[in-house]
Structures are given as structure tokens and as C-alpha cells.
Amino acid sequence: MALTHVVLLGPPGAGKGTQAKQIIDKLGLVHLSTGDILRDEVSRQTELGKTAKGFMDRGDLVPDQLIIDMIRGRIEAATAGFLLDGFPRTAAQAEALSEFATIDVVLNIGLAREEVVRRLTGRRVCRGCGEIYNLTFNLAEGETTCADCGGELYQRDDDKAEVIENRYDVYEKSTAPLIDFYKKLGVLRTLDGSAGSECVFSEIIGILTA
Ligand code: AMP
């Protein structure tokens, strides 16, 4: 397989996490989600977790240097390839990344604000295995257990209505400019996140295994 240094870009709720799980199952890359790593730090109440929590609860970005220090070693250790999910999210993070890794392809999953709001409001996550469900696609109203592992389904604090709009604003201001950054480097591929997840997945596999 040629493309093993992969970045997933796109607004919150575009389907990055869902796609990432399927991609790593099929291609065996290491999944590095800065959001998942941070949520783990928060739940273990580490120093980093305590610092990050306030930013995350408001839907703001955690300061660049903390994120770069957190992810750098993990990327360098992933010698068989990595799938970055939620990193980089700012120009400073993208610049730092370019100093310690080459990127083969950036998969930019686009989704309009109204659809982001609809999806994030309906998102539920399994506490046990991390599986992602959505009330608009694959979860009945009132269902509280994971079909895969029986774990409890919960709504992320930052998926509550009052935080979602800010997360999209932050995406537009800080992260969307990376689309141009990677386009200029010739590694950007754009996908329509409003297509079904299976459709997006087969397009991604086509790109990564071409
Ligand atoms: P996510 O699960 O990717 O939606 O991330 C959840 C939250 O974690 C974000 O809203 C930010 O507060 C924080 N976060 C995740 N990745 C980054 C990043 N690369 N830079 C700054 N903050 C991040």
C-alpha cells in the first residue's frame, strides 16, 4: 500500500471518527485521534487533562504546544503508518507536523453547518468500546446500550447544542484554512460528507489503495 501517512480533515461531525475506525480495521494504520487522547487524559484527571478540559467543554481548541507535545511521539512511533483524526487543526499545528512527518494524503470530508449541528446533536458514543451511533442513522430514540458490546451510550458534553455552534465557528476560523495549505502541497482530496458513510468509505479506500 502506497499511502500510509494520512490526515482526516473536516468539521466536527463530518464522520472522521466513523471513517477512521473502518479504515484502520481494513488497512491496519495506527489511529491517532487527538480528541480521544484528550478525553482519556480528562477521564484519568492528568495534569494535561485538567488543563484541556475547560477548552474542550467550551468547544475551543486546546493550545497548540500542548497538542503538539502530546502527539509528536505517537506519530514518530507509528512506523507502519498513521491515520491522524482531529490533528492538525491550526496552521501552527500543520507547520509543526511538517517538521517531523511527511503527509501522503489529506482526506478532507466536507459538511455544511446545518448538517453538522443535526448530526452532533444526535451523536451518542459507547463508553465501553467507543463505537459511534447517531439518532439520525442507526440508533432508535431511547436506546441506551451499545449493540456491539452492551456498553452504556452517552452524549459527549461538547455535543450539547450550546457548544456545537462554537465548535463550527472555531473550525471555520482555525481549521478550514488548512484546506488551502494542503491543496498547495498537492496532497488534498475532498469528499462529500453528506453522502452515506459507506459511500465515503469506499471512496477513501479507493484513494488509499490506488
Ligand atoms: P474531537 O473529538 O476531535 O471533536 O475533539 C474534541 C475537542 O478536543 C475539541 O473541541 C478541542 O477542544 C480538543 N482538540 C482535539 N484535537 C485538537 C487539536 N488538534 N488542537 C486543539 N484542540 C483539539
CSV table of C-alpha atoms and ligand atoms in Angstrom, one decimal:
chain,number,residue,atom,x,y,z
A,1,MET,CA,0.0,0.0,0.0
A,2,ALA,CA,1.4,3.3,-1.0
A,3,LEU,CA,-0.4,5.9,1.2
A,4,THR,CA,0.3,5.3,4.9
A,5,HIS,CA,0.7,8.8,6.3
A,6,VAL,CA,-2.9,10.0,6.2
A,7,VAL,CA,-4.7,13.0,7.7
A,8,LEU,CA,-8.5,13.2,8.1
A,9,LEU,CA,-9.7,16.8,7.9
A,10,GLY,CA,-13.2,18.2,8.2
A,11,PRO,CA,-15.6,19.9,10.6
A,12,PRO,CA,-16.8,18.1,13.8
A,13,GLY,CA,-19.5,15.6,12.9
A,14,ALA,CA,-18.3,15.1,9.3
A,15,GLY,CA,-17.7,11.4,10.0
A,16,LYS,CA,-13.9,11.4,10.7
A,17,GLY,CA,-14.2,9.1,13.7
A,18,THR,CA,-16.6,6.7,12.0
A,19,GLN,CA,-14.4,6.5,8.9
A,20,ALA,CA,-11.2,6.2,10.9
A,21,LYS,CA,-12.5,3.1,12.7
A,22,GLN,CA,-13.3,1.4,9.4
A,23,ILE,CA,-10.1,2.5,7.7
A,24,ILE,CA,-7.8,1.1,10.4
A,25,ASP,CA,-9.8,-2.2,10.5
A,26,LYS,CA,-9.2,-2.6,6.8
A,27,LEU,CA,-5.7,-1.1,6.4
A,28,GLY,CA,-4.0,-1.5,9.7
A,29,LEU,CA,-2.8,2.0,10.2
A,30,VAL,CA,-2.4,3.4,13.7
A,31,HIS,CA,-5.4,5.6,14.6
A,32,LEU,CA,-4.3,8.8,16.3
A,33,SER,CA,-7.3,10.9,17.4
A,34,THR,CA,-6.3,13.9,19.5
A,35,GLY,CA,-9.9,14.2,20.7
A,36,ASP,CA,-9.9,10.6,22.0
A,37,ILE,CA,-6.4,11.0,23.6
A,38,LEU,CA,-7.6,14.2,25.3
A,39,ARG,CA,-10.8,12.7,26.6
A,40,ASP,CA,-8.7,9.8,28.1
A,41,GLU,CA,-6.4,12.4,29.8
A,42,VAL,CA,-9.5,14.2,31.1
A,43,SER,CA,-11.1,11.0,32.5
A,44,ARG,CA,-7.8,10.0,34.2
A,45,GLN,CA,-7.5,13.5,35.6
A,46,THR,CA,-3.9,14.0,34.5
A,47,GLU,CA,-2.4,17.5,34.5
A,48,LEU,CA,-2.9,17.7,30.8
A,49,GLY,CA,-6.5,16.5,31.2
A,50,LYS,CA,-7.2,19.1,33.8
A,51,THR,CA,-5.8,21.9,31.6
A,52,ALA,CA,-7.6,20.7,28.5
A,53,LYS,CA,-11.0,20.2,30.0
A,54,GLY,CA,-12.0,23.9,30.1
A,55,PHE,CA,-11.1,24.4,26.5
A,56,MET,CA,-12.9,21.3,25.4
A,57,ASP,CA,-16.1,22.0,27.4
A,58,ARG,CA,-16.4,25.4,25.7
A,59,GLY,CA,-15.7,23.9,22.2
A,60,ASP,CA,-12.4,25.9,22.0
A,61,LEU,CA,-9.1,24.5,20.9
A,62,VAL,CA,-6.5,23.3,23.4
A,63,PRO,CA,-3.3,25.4,23.0
A,64,ASP,CA,-1.1,24.3,20.1
A,65,GLN,CA,2.1,23.4,22.0
A,66,LEU,CA,0.2,21.1,24.4
A,67,ILE,CA,-1.3,19.2,21.4
A,68,ILE,CA,2.0,19.1,19.5
A,69,ASP,CA,3.9,17.7,22.5
A,70,MET,CA,1.1,15.2,23.1
A,71,ILE,CA,1.0,13.8,19.6
A,72,ARG,CA,4.5,14.1,18.2
A,73,GLY,CA,6.0,10.9,19.9
A,74,ARG,CA,2.9,8.9,18.9
A,75,ILE,CA,3.3,9.8,15.3
A,76,GLU,CA,7.0,9.1,15.3
A,77,ALA,CA,6.4,5.7,16.9
A,78,ALA,CA,3.8,4.7,14.2
A,79,THR,CA,6.5,3.4,11.8
A,80,ALA,CA,4.0,1.3,9.8
A,81,GLY,CA,1.8,4.3,9.1
A,82,PHE,CA,-0.8,6.5,10.8
A,83,LEU,CA,-4.2,8.0,10.4
A,84,LEU,CA,-4.5,11.4,12.0
A,85,ASP,CA,-8.0,12.3,13.1
A,86,GLY,CA,-8.5,15.8,14.5
A,87,PHE,CA,-4.9,16.8,14.0
A,88,PRO,CA,-3.7,19.2,12.7
A,89,ARG,CA,-6.4,21.8,13.5
A,90,THR,CA,-4.4,25.0,13.1
A,91,ALA,CA,-1.7,26.4,10.8
A,92,ALA,CA,0.8,26.2,13.7
A,93,GLN,CA,0.0,22.5,14.2
A,94,ALA,CA,0.3,21.8,10.4
A,95,GLU,CA,3.7,23.6,10.3
A,96,ALA,CA,4.9,21.6,13.3
A,97,LEU,CA,3.7,18.4,11.8
A,98,SER,CA,5.6,19.1,8.6
A,99,GLU,CA,8.8,19.3,10.6
A,100,PHE,CA,8.6,15.7,11.9
A,101,ALA,CA,6.5,13.8,9.4
A,102,THR,CA,5.7,13.7,5.7
A,103,ILE,CA,2.0,13.5,4.7
A,104,ASP,CA,1.0,11.4,1.7
A,105,VAL,CA,-2.7,12.4,1.6
A,106,VAL,CA,-5.2,14.7,3.3
A,107,LEU,CA,-8.8,13.4,3.1
A,108,ASN,CA,-11.0,16.5,3.5
A,109,ILE,CA,-14.5,15.4,4.4
A,110,GLY,CA,-16.8,18.5,3.9
A,111,LEU,CA,-20.1,19.0,5.6
A,112,ALA,CA,-22.4,22.2,5.8
A,113,ARG,CA,-23.1,23.8,9.2
A,114,GLU,CA,-26.8,22.8,9.4
A,115,GLU,CA,-25.9,19.2,8.9
A,116,VAL,CA,-23.1,19.3,11.4
A,117,VAL,CA,-25.5,20.7,14.0
A,118,ARG,CA,-28.1,18.0,13.2
A,119,ARG,CA,-25.5,15.2,13.4
A,120,LEU,CA,-23.7,16.3,16.5
A,121,THR,CA,-27.0,16.8,18.4
A,122,GLY,CA,-27.9,13.1,17.5
A,123,ARG,CA,-24.5,11.6,18.2
A,124,ARG,CA,-24.1,9.1,21.0
A,125,VAL,CA,-20.9,7.2,21.9
A,126,CYS,CA,-20.3,3.9,23.7
A,127,ARG,CA,-18.4,4.2,27.0
A,128,GLY,CA,-17.2,0.6,26.5
A,129,CYS,CA,-15.8,0.3,23.0
A,130,GLY,CA,-16.1,3.9,21.6
A,131,GLU,CA,-18.5,2.9,18.8
A,132,ILE,CA,-20.2,6.0,17.4
A,133,TYR,CA,-24.0,6.0,16.8
A,134,ASN,CA,-26.4,8.6,15.6
A,135,LEU,CA,-30.1,9.1,16.2
A,136,THR,CA,-30.5,10.2,12.5
A,137,PHE,CA,-28.9,7.0,11.1
A,138,ASN,CA,-28.6,3.9,13.3
A,139,LEU,CA,-29.9,4.5,16.7
A,140,ALA,CA,-33.5,4.3,18.0
A,141,GLU,CA,-34.7,7.1,20.3
A,142,GLY,CA,-34.4,6.0,23.9
A,143,GLU,CA,-31.8,3.2,23.1
A,144,THR,CA,-29.0,3.4,25.7
A,145,THR,CA,-26.9,0.3,25.1
A,146,CYS,CA,-24.3,-0.4,22.5
A,147,ALA,CA,-25.3,-3.1,20.0
A,148,ASP,CA,-21.7,-4.3,19.8
A,149,CYS,CA,-20.5,-4.6,23.4
A,150,GLY,CA,-23.6,-3.8,25.6
A,151,GLY,CA,-21.8,-0.7,27.0
A,152,GLU,CA,-23.6,2.4,28.0
A,153,LEU,CA,-24.2,5.1,25.3
A,154,TYR,CA,-23.7,8.7,26.3
A,155,GLN,CA,-23.7,12.2,24.8
A,156,ARG,CA,-20.4,14.0,24.8
A,157,ASP,CA,-20.5,17.2,26.8
A,158,ASP,CA,-19.3,19.2,23.8
A,159,ASP,CA,-22.1,17.7,21.6
A,160,LYS,CA,-24.7,19.7,23.6
A,161,ALA,CA,-26.4,22.4,21.5
A,162,GLU,CA,-24.8,25.4,23.2
A,163,VAL,CA,-21.3,24.2,22.4
A,164,ILE,CA,-21.8,22.9,18.8
A,165,GLU,CA,-22.2,26.3,17.1
A,166,ASN,CA,-18.9,27.5,18.7
A,167,ARG,CA,-17.1,24.3,17.5
A,168,TYR,CA,-18.2,25.0,14.0
A,169,ASP,CA,-17.1,28.7,14.2
A,170,VAL,CA,-13.7,27.5,15.6
A,171,TYR,CA,-13.4,25.0,12.7
A,172,GLU,CA,-14.2,27.7,10.1
A,173,LYS,CA,-11.7,30.2,11.6
A,174,SER,CA,-8.8,28.0,12.6
A,175,THR,CA,-9.0,24.7,10.7
A,176,ALA,CA,-10.7,25.4,7.3
A,177,PRO,CA,-7.6,27.4,6.1
A,178,LEU,CA,-5.7,24.1,6.2
A,179,ILE,CA,-7.7,23.1,3.1
A,180,ASP,CA,-5.7,25.6,1.1
A,181,PHE,CA,-2.5,24.8,2.8
A,182,TYR,CA,-2.7,21.1,1.8
A,183,LYS,CA,-4.1,21.9,-1.6
A,184,LYS,CA,-1.0,24.0,-2.4
A,185,LEU,CA,1.1,21.0,-1.3
A,186,GLY,CA,-0.8,18.8,-3.8
A,187,VAL,CA,-2.0,16.2,-1.3
A,188,LEU,CA,-5.6,17.3,-0.7
A,189,ARG,CA,-8.5,15.0,-1.7
A,190,THR,CA,-12.0,16.3,-1.0
A,191,LEU,CA,-15.0,14.0,-0.2
A,192,ASP,CA,-18.7,14.9,0.3
A,193,GLY,CA,-19.5,14.1,3.9
A,194,SER,CA,-23.3,14.3,3.2
A,195,ALA,CA,-23.0,11.1,1.1
A,196,GLY,CA,-23.7,7.9,3.1
A,197,SER,CA,-20.8,6.7,5.3
A,198,GLU,CA,-20.4,3.5,3.2
A,199,CYS,CA,-20.1,5.6,0.1
A,200,VAL,CA,-17.5,7.9,1.6
A,201,PHE,CA,-15.6,4.8,2.9
A,202,SER,CA,-15.4,3.1,-0.4
A,203,GLU,CA,-14.1,6.3,-2.0
A,204,ILE,CA,-11.5,6.6,0.7
A,205,ILE,CA,-10.3,3.0,0.3
A,206,GLY,CA,-10.1,3.7,-3.5
A,207,ILE,CA,-7.8,6.7,-2.8
A,208,LEU,CA,-5.6,4.9,-0.2
A,209,THR,CA,-5.1,1.7,-2.2
A,210,ALA,CA,-4.9,3.1,-5.7
B,1,AMP,P1,-12.8,16.0,18.6
B,1,AMP,O1,-13.1,14.7,19.3
B,1,AMP,O2,-11.8,15.8,17.5
B,1,AMP,O3,-14.0,16.7,18.1
B,1,AMP,O4,-12.1,16.9,19.7
B,1,AMP,C1,-12.8,17.3,20.9
B,1,AMP,C2,-12.1,18.6,21.5
B,1,AMP,O5,-10.8,18.3,21.8
B,1,AMP,C3,-12.0,19.8,20.5
B,1,AMP,O6,-13.2,20.5,20.5
B,1,AMP,C4,-10.9,20.5,21.2
B,1,AMP,O7,-11.3,21.2,22.3
B,1,AMP,C5,-9.9,19.4,21.6
B,1,AMP,N1,-9.0,19.0,20.5
B,1,AMP,C6,-9.0,17.9,19.8
B,1,AMP,N2,-8.0,17.9,18.8
B,1,AMP,C7,-7.4,19.1,18.9
B,1,AMP,C8,-6.3,19.8,18.3
B,1,AMP,N3,-5.7,19.2,17.2
B,1,AMP,N4,-6.0,21.0,18.6
B,1,AMP,C9,-6.6,21.6,19.7
B,1,AMP,N5,-7.6,21.1,20.3
B,1,AMP,C10,-8.0,19.8,20.0
